[in-house]
Short mmCIF file of C-alpha atoms in Angstrom, two decimals:
data_model
loop_
_atom_site.label_atom_id
_atom_site.label_comp_id
_atom_site.label_asym_id
_atom_site.label_seq_id
_atom_site.Cartn_x
_atom_site.Cartn_y
_atom_site.Cartn_z
CA UNK A 23 -0.28 -0.07 0.19
CA UNK A 24 1.83 3.95 -0.29
CA UNK A 25 2.07 5.65 2.00
CA UNK A 26 -1.44 7.43 1.72
CA UNK A 27 -3.67 4.82 1.00
CA UNK A 28 -5.13 4.95 4.97
CA UNK A 29 -8.44 2.85 6.35
CA UNK A 30 -9.40 4.83 7.85
CA UNK A 31 -10.89 9.15 7.44
CA UNK A 32 -10.12 9.89 11.63
CA UNK A 33 -6.41 8.64 9.97
CA UNK A 34 -6.93 10.17 6.98
CA UNK A 35 -7.20 13.68 8.56
CA UNK A 36 -5.01 13.52 12.02
CA UNK A 37 -1.98 11.75 10.92
CA UNK A 38 0.07 14.09 9.36
CA UNK A 39 1.33 13.90 5.82
CA UNK A 40 5.50 14.43 6.69
CA UNK A 41 4.81 11.51 9.51
CA UNK A 42 2.70 9.08 6.56
CA UNK A 43 5.98 9.45 4.18
CA UNK A 44 8.30 8.77 6.61
CA UNK A 45 6.96 5.79 7.94
CA UNK A 46 6.40 5.21 4.34
CA UNK A 47 10.42 5.47 3.20
CA UNK A 48 11.25 3.62 6.27
CA UNK A 49 8.29 1.38 5.58
CA UNK A 50 7.20 0.07 9.27
CA UNK A 51 5.23 2.64 12.00
CA UNK A 52 7.34 5.28 14.12
CA UNK A 53 8.27 4.55 17.53
CA UNK A 54 6.63 6.44 20.21
CA UNK A 55 9.82 7.69 21.86
CA UNK A 56 10.27 8.87 18.52
CA UNK A 57 6.59 10.62 17.60
CA UNK A 58 8.24 12.07 21.23
CA UNK A 59 11.28 13.27 19.71
CA UNK A 60 9.21 15.25 17.38
CA UNK A 61 6.76 16.60 18.98
CA UNK A 62 9.17 18.10 20.85
CA UNK A 63 11.54 19.34 18.54
CA UNK A 64 8.01 20.84 16.85
CA UNK A 65 6.52 22.17 19.13
CA UNK A 66 9.94 24.22 21.25
CA UNK A 67 10.87 25.28 17.17
CA UNK A 68 6.82 26.38 16.66
CA UNK A 69 6.69 28.48 19.90
CA UNK A 70 10.29 30.02 19.51
CA UNK A 71 9.25 31.95 16.59
CA UNK A 72 6.32 32.80 18.15
CA UNK A 73 8.18 34.93 20.48
CA UNK A 74 10.48 35.83 17.92
CA UNK A 75 8.50 36.92 16.03
CA UNK A 76 6.29 38.61 19.67
CA UNK A 77 9.91 40.60 20.84
CA UNK A 78 10.92 42.49 17.28
CA UNK A 79 9.00 45.83 18.46
CA UNK A 80 10.50 45.95 21.57
CA UNK A 81 14.31 45.92 19.61
CA UNK A 82 12.63 48.91 16.95
CA UNK A 83 11.44 50.69 20.03
CA UNK A 84 13.85 53.03 20.09
CA UNK A 85 14.46 53.23 16.57
CA UNK A 86 10.92 54.72 15.69
CA UNK A 87 10.99 56.86 18.44
CA UNK A 88 15.19 57.96 19.36
CA UNK A 89 13.21 60.26 22.36
CA UNK A 90 15.67 62.27 22.22
CA UNK A 91 17.62 64.44 19.57
CA UNK A 92 20.78 64.64 22.05
CA UNK A 93 21.68 60.98 22.20
CA UNK A 94 22.34 59.37 18.62
CA UNK A 95 25.26 56.36 17.66
CA UNK A 96 28.31 56.36 16.72
CA UNK A 97 28.88 54.16 14.14
CA UNK A 98 32.13 52.99 12.38
CA UNK A 99 31.89 50.80 9.28
CA UNK A 100 35.26 48.54 10.14
CA UNK A 101 33.87 47.89 13.75
CA UNK A 102 30.52 47.71 15.63
CA UNK A 103 29.94 50.81 17.69
CA UNK A 104 28.32 49.58 20.90
CA UNK A 105 28.31 53.03 23.04
CA UNK A 106 26.54 55.70 22.11
CA UNK A 107 27.47 59.37 22.09
CA UNK A 108 26.10 63.00 23.58
CA UNK A 109 25.53 65.02 21.03
CA UNK A 110 26.28 62.99 17.05
CA UNK A 111 24.15 61.86 14.87
CA UNK A 112 22.71 57.97 14.44
CA UNK A 113 24.48 56.89 11.16
CA UNK A 114 23.26 53.16 10.36
CA UNK A 115 25.40 50.98 8.08
CA UNK A 116 27.70 53.86 6.27
CA UNK A 117 24.97 56.72 5.78
CA UNK A 118 23.59 59.15 8.24
CA UNK A 119 19.49 59.37 9.53
CA UNK A 120 17.87 61.68 11.53
CA UNK A 121 17.86 61.17 14.77
CA UNK A 122 13.33 61.69 14.74
CA UNK A 123 12.48 58.87 14.64
CA UNK A 124 9.15 57.13 12.35
CA UNK A 125 6.41 59.56 12.28
CA UNK A 126 3.53 58.80 15.21
CA UNK A 127 6.11 57.47 17.01
CA UNK A 128 8.97 60.46 17.34
CA UNK A 129 6.74 63.01 19.50
CA UNK A 130 6.13 64.02 22.42
CA UNK A 131 4.12 61.89 22.85
CA UNK A 132 5.38 58.82 21.46
CA UNK A 133 6.62 56.45 24.26
CA UNK A 134 2.69 56.29 25.59
CA UNK A 135 1.98 55.30 21.87
CA UNK A 136 4.59 52.74 21.69
CA UNK A 137 3.17 51.75 24.96
CA UNK A 138 -0.41 51.51 23.79
CA UNK A 139 0.60 49.53 20.79
CA UNK A 140 1.84 46.71 23.24
CA UNK A 141 -1.09 46.98 25.15
CA UNK A 142 -3.76 46.66 21.83
CA UNK A 143 -1.55 43.50 21.50
CA UNK A 144 -1.78 41.96 24.30
CA UNK A 145 -5.35 42.60 24.90
CA UNK A 146 -6.66 41.67 21.97
CA UNK A 147 -3.62 38.21 22.73
CA UNK A 148 -5.70 37.95 26.70
CA UNK A 149 -9.26 37.77 25.24
CA UNK A 150 -8.19 35.91 22.46
CA UNK A 151 -6.38 33.56 24.68
CA UNK A 152 -9.89 31.93 26.43
CA UNK A 153 -11.67 31.44 23.09
CA UNK A 154 -8.48 29.53 21.56
CA UNK A 155 -8.87 27.29 24.23
CA UNK A 156 -12.55 26.51 23.91
CA UNK A 157 -11.33 25.80 19.92
CA UNK A 158 -8.50 24.18 20.57
CA UNK A 159 -10.13 21.40 22.98
CA UNK A 160 -12.00 20.80 19.90
CA UNK A 161 -10.37 21.07 16.81
CA UNK A 162 -7.88 19.21 14.98
CA UNK A 163 -5.27 21.10 17.20
CA UNK A 164 -2.57 20.82 13.97
CA UNK A 165 -4.58 23.05 11.53
CA UNK A 166 -5.84 24.85 14.47
CA UNK A 167 -1.61 25.80 14.67
CA UNK A 168 -1.29 26.32 10.69
CA UNK A 169 -3.43 28.72 10.50
CA UNK A 170 -2.06 31.04 13.55
CA UNK A 171 0.82 30.90 12.84
CA UNK A 172 0.62 31.33 9.30
CA UNK A 173 -1.59 34.71 10.10
CA UNK A 174 1.05 35.61 13.49
CA UNK A 175 3.23 36.16 10.20
CA UNK A 176 1.30 37.55 7.81
CA UNK A 177 0.37 40.61 10.16
CA UNK A 178 3.44 40.91 11.36
CA UNK A 179 5.32 41.13 7.79
CA UNK A 180 1.96 44.02 7.81
CA UNK A 181 3.92 46.27 10.05
CA UNK A 182 6.92 45.82 9.22
CA UNK A 183 5.84 47.10 4.94
CA UNK A 184 4.26 50.47 6.72
CA UNK A 185 8.47 51.42 6.75
CA UNK A 186 8.50 50.47 2.28
CA UNK A 187 4.88 51.96 2.47
CA UNK A 188 5.63 55.00 4.34
CA UNK A 189 2.50 54.61 6.51
CA UNK A 190 2.41 57.36 9.62
CA UNK A 191 -1.01 56.47 11.10
CA UNK A 192 -0.91 55.46 14.08
CA UNK A 193 -4.13 53.21 13.57
CA UNK A 194 -2.96 51.43 10.55
CA UNK A 195 0.16 49.40 13.48
CA UNK A 196 -2.95 49.78 15.46
CA UNK A 197 -5.16 47.48 13.35
CA UNK A 198 -1.88 45.03 12.53
CA UNK A 199 -1.08 44.36 16.63
CA UNK A 200 -3.89 43.58 17.26
CA UNK A 201 -4.89 41.05 14.30
CA UNK A 202 -2.06 39.82 15.91
CA UNK A 203 -1.94 40.18 18.85
CA UNK A 204 -6.29 37.64 17.87
CA UNK A 205 -3.46 35.07 15.88
CA UNK A 206 -0.63 34.75 18.01
CA UNK A 207 -3.57 33.25 20.50
CA UNK A 208 -3.77 30.23 18.99
CA UNK A 209 -0.03 29.36 19.97
CA UNK A 210 0.72 28.69 23.70
CA UNK A 211 -2.70 26.63 24.57
CA UNK A 212 -2.23 23.93 21.94
CA UNK A 213 1.47 23.95 22.33
CA UNK A 214 0.70 23.18 25.74
CA UNK A 215 -2.18 20.45 24.82
CA UNK A 216 -0.15 18.64 22.19
CA UNK A 217 3.27 18.24 24.76
CA UNK A 218 0.52 16.90 26.62
CA UNK A 219 -0.54 14.65 25.06
CA UNK A 220 2.18 12.60 24.99
CA UNK A 221 4.09 12.89 28.56
CA UNK A 222 2.62 12.02 31.62
CA UNK A 223 3.26 13.23 35.07
CA UNK A 224 6.54 11.72 35.44
CA UNK A 225 9.64 14.30 35.29
CA UNK A 226 7.34 16.80 33.45
CA UNK A 227 8.40 19.50 35.87
CA UNK A 228 11.64 19.17 34.13
CA UNK A 229 11.01 18.17 31.16
CA UNK A 230 7.97 21.30 30.50
CA UNK A 231 11.38 23.43 31.60
CA UNK A 232 13.86 22.56 29.63
CA UNK A 233 10.88 22.31 26.77
CA UNK A 234 9.71 26.06 28.11
CA UNK A 235 13.43 27.16 26.97
CA UNK A 236 11.52 28.32 23.49
CA UNK A 237 10.85 31.35 24.90
CA UNK A 238 13.63 32.41 26.21
CA UNK A 239 15.18 31.19 23.17
CA UNK A 240 12.43 33.19 21.06
CA UNK A 241 13.12 36.57 22.37
CA UNK A 242 16.68 36.72 22.13
CA UNK A 243 17.14 35.27 18.17
CA UNK A 244 13.95 37.66 17.39
CA UNK A 245 16.26 40.56 18.76
CA UNK A 246 19.48 38.86 17.21
CA UNK A 247 16.90 39.80 13.48
CA UNK A 248 15.11 42.60 15.09
CA UNK A 249 18.93 44.34 15.92
CA UNK A 250 20.74 42.93 12.65
CA UNK A 251 17.45 44.08 10.46
CA UNK A 252 17.99 47.96 11.22
CA UNK A 253 20.54 48.52 9.90
CA UNK A 254 18.56 47.41 6.36
CA UNK A 255 15.52 49.38 7.85
CA UNK A 256 13.28 48.79 10.35
CA UNK A 257 10.33 47.27 8.48
CA UNK A 258 13.06 43.40 8.01
CA UNK A 259 12.96 43.72 11.10
CA UNK A 260 9.14 42.76 11.17
CA UNK A 261 9.32 41.12 7.97
CA UNK A 262 11.52 38.46 7.83
CA UNK A 263 10.56 36.78 11.97
CA UNK A 264 7.05 37.00 10.33
CA UNK A 265 8.47 34.49 7.17
CA UNK A 266 10.28 32.36 9.55
CA UNK A 267 6.56 31.30 11.47
CA UNK A 268 4.85 31.47 8.06
CA UNK A 269 7.55 28.29 6.80
CA UNK A 270 7.00 26.87 10.22
CA UNK A 271 3.50 26.92 9.94
CA UNK A 272 3.69 24.83 7.04
CA UNK A 273 6.30 22.27 9.20
CA UNK A 274 3.43 22.27 11.84
CA UNK A 275 1.34 21.29 9.17
CA UNK A 276 2.84 18.42 7.49
CA UNK A 277 4.95 16.93 10.85
CA UNK A 278 3.74 17.75 14.14
CA UNK A 279 1.14 14.72 15.45
CA UNK A 280 -1.50 15.85 18.12
CA UNK A 281 -2.15 12.61 19.88
CA UNK A 282 -1.36 9.16 20.38
CA UNK A 283 -4.34 8.25 18.86
CA UNK A 284 -4.86 10.08 15.87
CA UNK A 285 -1.17 8.87 14.21
CA UNK A 286 -2.51 4.87 15.82
CA UNK A 287 0.32 5.00 17.73
CA UNK A 288 0.99 2.39 20.60
CA UNK A 289 1.85 4.46 24.02
CA UNK A 290 3.39 0.42 25.56
CA UNK A 291 6.25 1.09 23.22
CA UNK A 292 7.30 4.05 25.25
CA UNK A 293 7.90 1.06 28.83
CA UNK A 294 10.11 -1.27 26.46
CA UNK A 295 12.05 -1.40 29.89
CA UNK A 296 10.63 -1.95 33.44
CA UNK A 297 10.13 0.87 35.30
CA UNK A 298 13.26 2.43 37.04
CA UNK A 299 11.91 4.15 41.00
CA UNK A 300 8.83 4.34 40.05
CA UNK A 301 9.05 6.01 37.07
CA UNK A 302 5.03 6.72 36.05
CA UNK A 303 6.23 6.28 32.34
CA UNK A 304 3.32 4.60 31.46
CA UNK A 305 1.11 7.27 33.03
CA UNK A 306 -0.82 9.20 29.63
CA UNK A 307 -2.40 12.31 30.39
CA UNK A 308 -5.46 11.53 28.26
CA UNK A 309 -7.81 9.31 28.86
CA UNK A 310 -7.57 5.68 28.43
CA UNK A 311 -9.63 3.67 25.65
CA UNK A 312 -12.28 3.26 27.39
CA UNK A 313 -12.61 7.26 27.68
CA UNK A 314 -12.72 7.19 23.99
CA UNK A 315 -16.89 8.26 23.64
CA UNK A 316 -16.22 11.25 26.07
CA UNK A 317 -13.15 12.89 24.61
CA UNK A 318 -16.31 13.95 22.37
CA UNK A 319 -17.14 16.37 25.47
CA UNK A 320 -14.38 19.42 26.24
CA UNK A 321 -14.62 21.06 29.86
CA UNK A 322 -16.92 23.79 29.71
CA UNK A 323 -15.15 27.71 30.84
CA UNK A 324 -16.56 28.11 33.93
CA UNK A 325 -16.01 24.62 35.37
CA UNK A 326 -12.77 24.49 34.41
CA UNK A 327 -12.58 27.72 36.46
CA UNK A 328 -13.47 25.84 39.23
CA UNK A 329 -11.03 22.90 38.97
CA UNK A 330 -8.70 23.22 42.51
CA UNK A 331 -5.80 25.33 41.87
CA UNK A 332 -6.55 26.29 38.89
CA UNK A 333 -8.01 30.71 40.18
CA UNK A 334 -4.52 31.17 42.00
CA UNK A 335 -2.29 29.89 39.64
CA UNK A 336 -4.37 31.84 37.29
CA UNK A 337 -3.78 35.79 39.02
CA UNK A 338 -0.44 34.61 40.25
CA UNK A 339 0.39 35.11 36.75
CA UNK A 340 -1.08 37.90 35.78
CA UNK A 341 1.45 39.81 38.39
CA UNK A 342 4.50 37.64 37.39
CA UNK A 343 3.83 37.92 32.98
CA UNK A 344 2.99 41.57 34.56
CA UNK A 345 7.16 41.77 35.70
CA UNK A 346 8.10 39.08 32.59
CA UNK A 347 6.57 40.55 29.75
CA UNK A 348 8.00 44.47 30.85
CA UNK A 349 11.06 43.04 30.79
CA UNK A 350 10.26 41.56 27.16
CA UNK A 351 8.85 45.16 26.44
CA UNK A 352 10.51 47.92 27.59
CA UNK A 353 14.39 46.58 28.75
CA UNK A 354 15.97 47.28 25.02
CA UNK A 355 14.08 50.48 25.31
CA UNK A 356 15.70 51.10 29.07
CA UNK A 357 18.99 49.63 28.51
CA UNK A 358 19.37 51.99 25.58
CA UNK A 359 18.53 55.00 28.01
CA UNK A 360 19.92 54.35 30.60
CA UNK A 361 23.77 54.77 30.79
CA UNK A 362 26.26 52.78 31.76
CA UNK A 363 29.97 53.15 33.64
CA UNK A 364 28.67 56.68 31.96
CA UNK A 365 28.28 56.62 28.52
CA UNK A 366 24.60 55.27 26.29
CA UNK A 367 24.42 51.86 24.20
CA UNK A 368 23.54 52.19 20.64
CA UNK A 369 19.49 50.55 20.43
CA UNK A 370 20.71 47.40 18.39
CA UNK A 371 23.82 46.35 21.39
CA UNK A 372 20.96 46.90 23.55
CA UNK A 373 18.47 44.68 22.10
CA UNK A 374 21.21 42.01 21.97
CA UNK A 375 22.37 42.42 25.09
CA UNK A 376 18.82 41.68 27.00
CA UNK A 377 18.88 38.46 25.47
CA UNK A 378 21.26 37.89 27.89
CA UNK A 379 17.64 37.97 30.73
CA UNK A 380 16.77 35.71 28.48
CA UNK A 381 19.35 33.34 28.75
CA UNK A 382 18.42 33.62 32.86
CA UNK A 383 15.12 32.75 32.14
CA UNK A 384 16.20 29.04 30.26
CA UNK A 385 18.06 28.16 34.19
CA UNK A 386 15.55 29.43 35.70
CA UNK A 387 13.40 27.62 33.92
CA UNK A 388 15.07 24.31 33.74
CA UNK A 389 15.54 24.52 37.88
CA UNK A 390 12.47 26.15 39.37
CA UNK A 391 11.09 23.36 37.24
CA UNK A 392 13.59 20.66 38.67
CA UNK A 393 12.93 21.26 41.71
CA UNK A 394 9.44 21.38 41.97
CA UNK A 395 9.30 18.35 40.90
CA UNK A 396 12.44 16.87 43.57
CA UNK A 397 9.39 18.75 46.01
CA UNK A 398 6.80 17.93 44.64
CA UNK A 399 5.59 21.45 45.46
CA UNK A 400 4.80 23.98 42.00
CA UNK A 401 3.15 26.64 44.66
CA UNK A 402 6.43 26.94 46.77
CA UNK A 403 9.09 26.92 44.12
CA UNK A 404 6.18 29.58 42.14
CA UNK A 405 6.31 31.61 45.72
CA UNK A 406 10.02 31.00 46.27
CA UNK A 407 11.28 32.46 42.43
CA UNK A 408 8.97 35.29 42.92
CA UNK A 409 10.32 36.43 46.61
CA UNK A 410 13.88 36.53 45.33
CA UNK A 411 12.73 38.87 41.88
CA UNK A 412 12.03 41.56 44.78
CA UNK A 413 15.99 42.48 45.94
CA UNK A 414 17.39 40.65 41.66
CA UNK A 415 15.09 43.97 40.79
CA UNK A 416 16.12 46.79 43.34
CA UNK A 417 19.74 45.48 42.99
CA UNK A 418 19.32 45.57 39.20
CA UNK A 419 17.85 48.99 39.45
CA UNK A 420 20.39 50.26 41.68
CA UNK A 421 23.81 49.00 40.57
CA UNK A 422 23.03 47.63 36.91
CA UNK A 423 24.69 51.47 35.99
CA UNK A 424 27.62 50.84 37.84
CA UNK A 425 29.34 49.11 34.83
CA UNK A 426 28.49 46.63 32.00
CA UNK A 427 30.21 43.09 33.85
CA UNK A 428 27.68 44.00 36.93
CA UNK A 429 25.21 44.95 35.05
CA UNK A 430 24.68 41.52 32.98
CA UNK A 431 25.38 39.50 35.72
CA UNK A 432 22.52 41.71 37.77
CA UNK A 433 20.35 41.17 34.38
CA UNK A 434 20.89 37.07 34.43
CA UNK A 435 20.20 36.61 37.83
CA UNK A 436 17.00 38.48 37.72
CA UNK A 437 15.79 36.76 34.45
CA UNK A 438 16.33 33.62 36.94
CA UNK A 439 13.79 34.41 39.01
CA UNK A 440 11.47 36.25 37.31
CA UNK A 441 11.12 34.27 34.41
CA UNK A 442 11.38 30.46 36.34
CA UNK A 443 8.19 30.79 37.61
CA UNK A 444 6.65 32.47 34.28
CA UNK A 445 7.94 29.13 32.97
CA UNK A 446 6.80 26.63 35.55
CA UNK A 447 3.75 28.32 36.09
CA UNK A 448 2.45 28.36 32.13
CA UNK A 449 4.04 24.64 31.51
CA UNK A 450 4.17 21.94 34.21
CA UNK A 451 1.09 23.64 36.53
CA UNK A 452 -0.64 24.07 33.19
CA UNK A 453 -0.79 20.18 32.95
CA UNK A 454 -1.25 19.20 36.73
CA UNK A 455 -4.08 21.42 36.71
CA UNK A 456 -5.76 19.99 33.35
CA UNK A 457 -5.90 16.86 33.82
CA UNK A 458 -6.94 16.90 37.10
CA UNK A 459 -8.63 14.02 38.90
CA UNK A 460 -11.72 16.78 38.87
CA UNK A 461 -11.65 15.75 34.86
CA UNK A 462 -12.28 12.22 34.69
CA UNK A 463 -15.72 12.56 32.91
CA UNK A 464 -13.91 15.69 31.24
CA UNK A 465 -10.52 14.38 29.93
CA UNK A 466 -10.17 16.54 27.15
CA UNK A 467 -9.26 19.76 29.17
CA UNK A 468 -6.00 20.90 28.88
CA UNK A 469 -6.01 23.67 26.29
CA UNK A 470 -8.95 25.34 27.76
CA UNK A 471 -6.84 25.37 31.18
CA UNK A 472 -4.01 26.32 29.93
CA UNK A 473 -5.57 29.58 28.35
CA UNK A 474 -7.37 30.23 31.23
CA UNK A 475 -4.32 30.64 33.18
CA UNK A 476 -1.99 32.08 31.11
CA UNK A 477 -5.09 34.90 29.48
CA UNK A 478 -5.20 35.36 32.80
CA UNK A 479 -1.21 36.08 33.05
CA UNK A 480 -1.48 38.01 29.91
CA UNK A 481 -4.08 40.60 31.29
CA UNK A 482 -0.81 41.21 33.15
CA UNK A 483 0.63 41.55 30.52
CA UNK A 484 -0.59 43.91 28.96
CA UNK A 485 -0.88 46.21 32.45
CA UNK A 486 2.89 46.22 32.82
CA UNK A 487 4.03 47.61 29.64
CA UNK A 488 0.56 49.82 29.41
CA UNK A 489 1.98 51.45 32.72
CA UNK A 490 5.44 51.38 32.24
CA UNK A 491 4.95 53.61 28.96
CA UNK A 492 3.07 56.26 31.08
CA UNK A 493 5.12 56.24 33.96
CA UNK A 494 8.55 55.88 33.07
CA UNK A 495 8.29 59.18 31.10
CA UNK A 496 8.49 60.84 35.08
CA UNK A 497 11.06 58.23 36.26
CA UNK A 498 11.93 54.63 35.70
CA UNK A 499 12.37 53.94 39.48
CA UNK A 500 8.92 54.21 39.93
CA UNK A 501 8.67 52.11 37.25
CA UNK A 502 10.86 49.15 39.34
CA UNK A 503 8.62 50.04 42.47
CA UNK A 504 5.68 49.21 40.48
CA UNK A 505 7.56 45.67 39.79
CA UNK A 506 8.78 44.26 43.69
CA UNK A 507 5.52 45.58 44.49
CA UNK A 508 3.92 42.78 41.81
CA UNK A 509 6.07 40.23 42.56
CA UNK A 510 5.36 40.21 46.30
CA UNK A 511 1.50 40.00 45.31
CA UNK A 512 2.93 37.02 42.66
CA UNK A 513 3.94 34.86 45.75
CA UNK A 514 1.07 35.39 47.82
CA UNK A 515 -1.32 35.30 45.91
CA UNK A 516 -0.08 31.25 47.08
CA UNK A 517 -0.16 30.83 50.07
CA UNK A 518 -3.14 29.55 50.31
CA UNK A 519 -1.94 26.54 48.10
CA UNK A 520 1.87 26.57 49.80
CA UNK A 521 0.19 25.79 53.43
CA UNK A 522 -1.74 22.75 51.98
CA UNK A 523 1.42 21.78 50.55
CA UNK A 524 3.52 22.30 54.22
CA UNK A 525 0.83 21.10 55.54
CA UNK A 526 1.20 17.89 53.01
CA UNK A 527 4.36 17.34 53.17
CA UNK A 528 4.57 17.54 57.36
CA UNK A 529 2.02 14.43 57.49
CA UNK A 530 4.03 12.69 54.54
CA UNK A 531 6.93 12.48 56.73
CA UNK A 532 4.91 11.68 59.65
CA UNK A 533 3.46 9.05 58.16
CA UNK A 534 7.05 7.20 56.81
CA UNK A 535 7.84 8.32 61.05
CA UNK A 536 5.54 6.04 61.66
CA UNK A 537 5.92 3.21 59.22
CA UNK A 538 9.91 3.10 60.28
CA UNK A 539 9.13 3.16 64.20
CA UNK A 540 6.20 0.26 63.94
CA UNK A 541 7.40 -2.98 65.39
CA UNK A 542 8.46 -6.23 62.02
CA UNK A 543 5.06 -7.88 62.32
CA UNK A 544 5.41 -12.21 63.90
CA UNK A 545 4.76 -15.04 61.34
CA UNK A 546 3.24 -17.20 63.25
#
């Protein structure tokens, strides 16, 4: 039989074309573990592209709104200039360019307008997330993701088209950003649901902590691409990432297996060797075959909110993402407008330097996942990281201007504590709650629960950059006070769950001591 002659309609639509072609070449089915590897790689690259597109705006801000005519780039055509020098004109690719920026963002209200773009994007993203979760649990996630990625690429590119079309209407950029936010909302609920479909709870925190590095990797790649393209015109900083994510959407369509059932994968392939140390290698996140009929009924939106732990973690993420996204959208701008050792960094260099915050975020996500696995305490781990973020933010604001080395070290540490809990909650916690024991009758809840938690967090992500756009015109110190307060509230919101986890640990400890002190049974 050929690679495309399937026996059932479900296989025809469920099994990706690329997977069927590989099986035809191999002349044998792909193993369960190979499918898992494909899922991790494809979803990792998928969300890397989403964040690369999201990061572009923050890097281009200083070009659209130079903010001060007294700050320009000292350019050397043979050597990269890393520092800005007062009273020198901006020079790009050897050509002198006016420091006037790009209308309408170069006026006295330019910073506020850029903040409005951020809040428009993130507000639509947050609202769209709630609908995307419901749609994701009811549609083919592969098709849903493909449409979302191509749409994201289209509208990200249209923002950049404004450069060549000489568009200066604020509402054009506003509408394009809103449309991009709507399409971007398809990403996170879908990729978490797909990964959740293929992996059980064992070591979920560590696996997802490593996998969640796509967020920071995407930010880094987005910053590097946007910074590199600035010398050719800021429009390319949007078009190139847009084309990349559109291409990746086609890869998703061809190669992403949504769940084991869609490709006829046998879960038993995952357990060819005996379990080690009680490892739950056989535990699926989806229901067993006896529950197949119930998969048609996805959990309702209100019912998902009632799952124990969803509301506290959702509101915690509101404040955690407020902090994280303020850095995502404003860190390059803050760096380029802050004198470090008495000198100013260029916009492109500030964008490159800001990637170190995301490198710290990769480490933070992995550490948070691993620690929460070892402690079996998601709330304690997330809250501890949020509390540690407070002194980290204070130190970065107070001493980051001392020298470039000190700035890099403190930025890296801040990234660890800010992004660690954010990564943990949006991945392992969402997957845990999406398969809560209270959902026995409704196994299809992963995308909905993920959307509720991340959608609520995204409202905070919209508010943070918006407030920053206005507060920063008065004082960056006030911005950091806002971020520290948000980190404190994020930790406090998990207090009830922390108490429950501590009580559970105490009870487990007592039970172990009791079992050790009990005399062995005497055989008669």
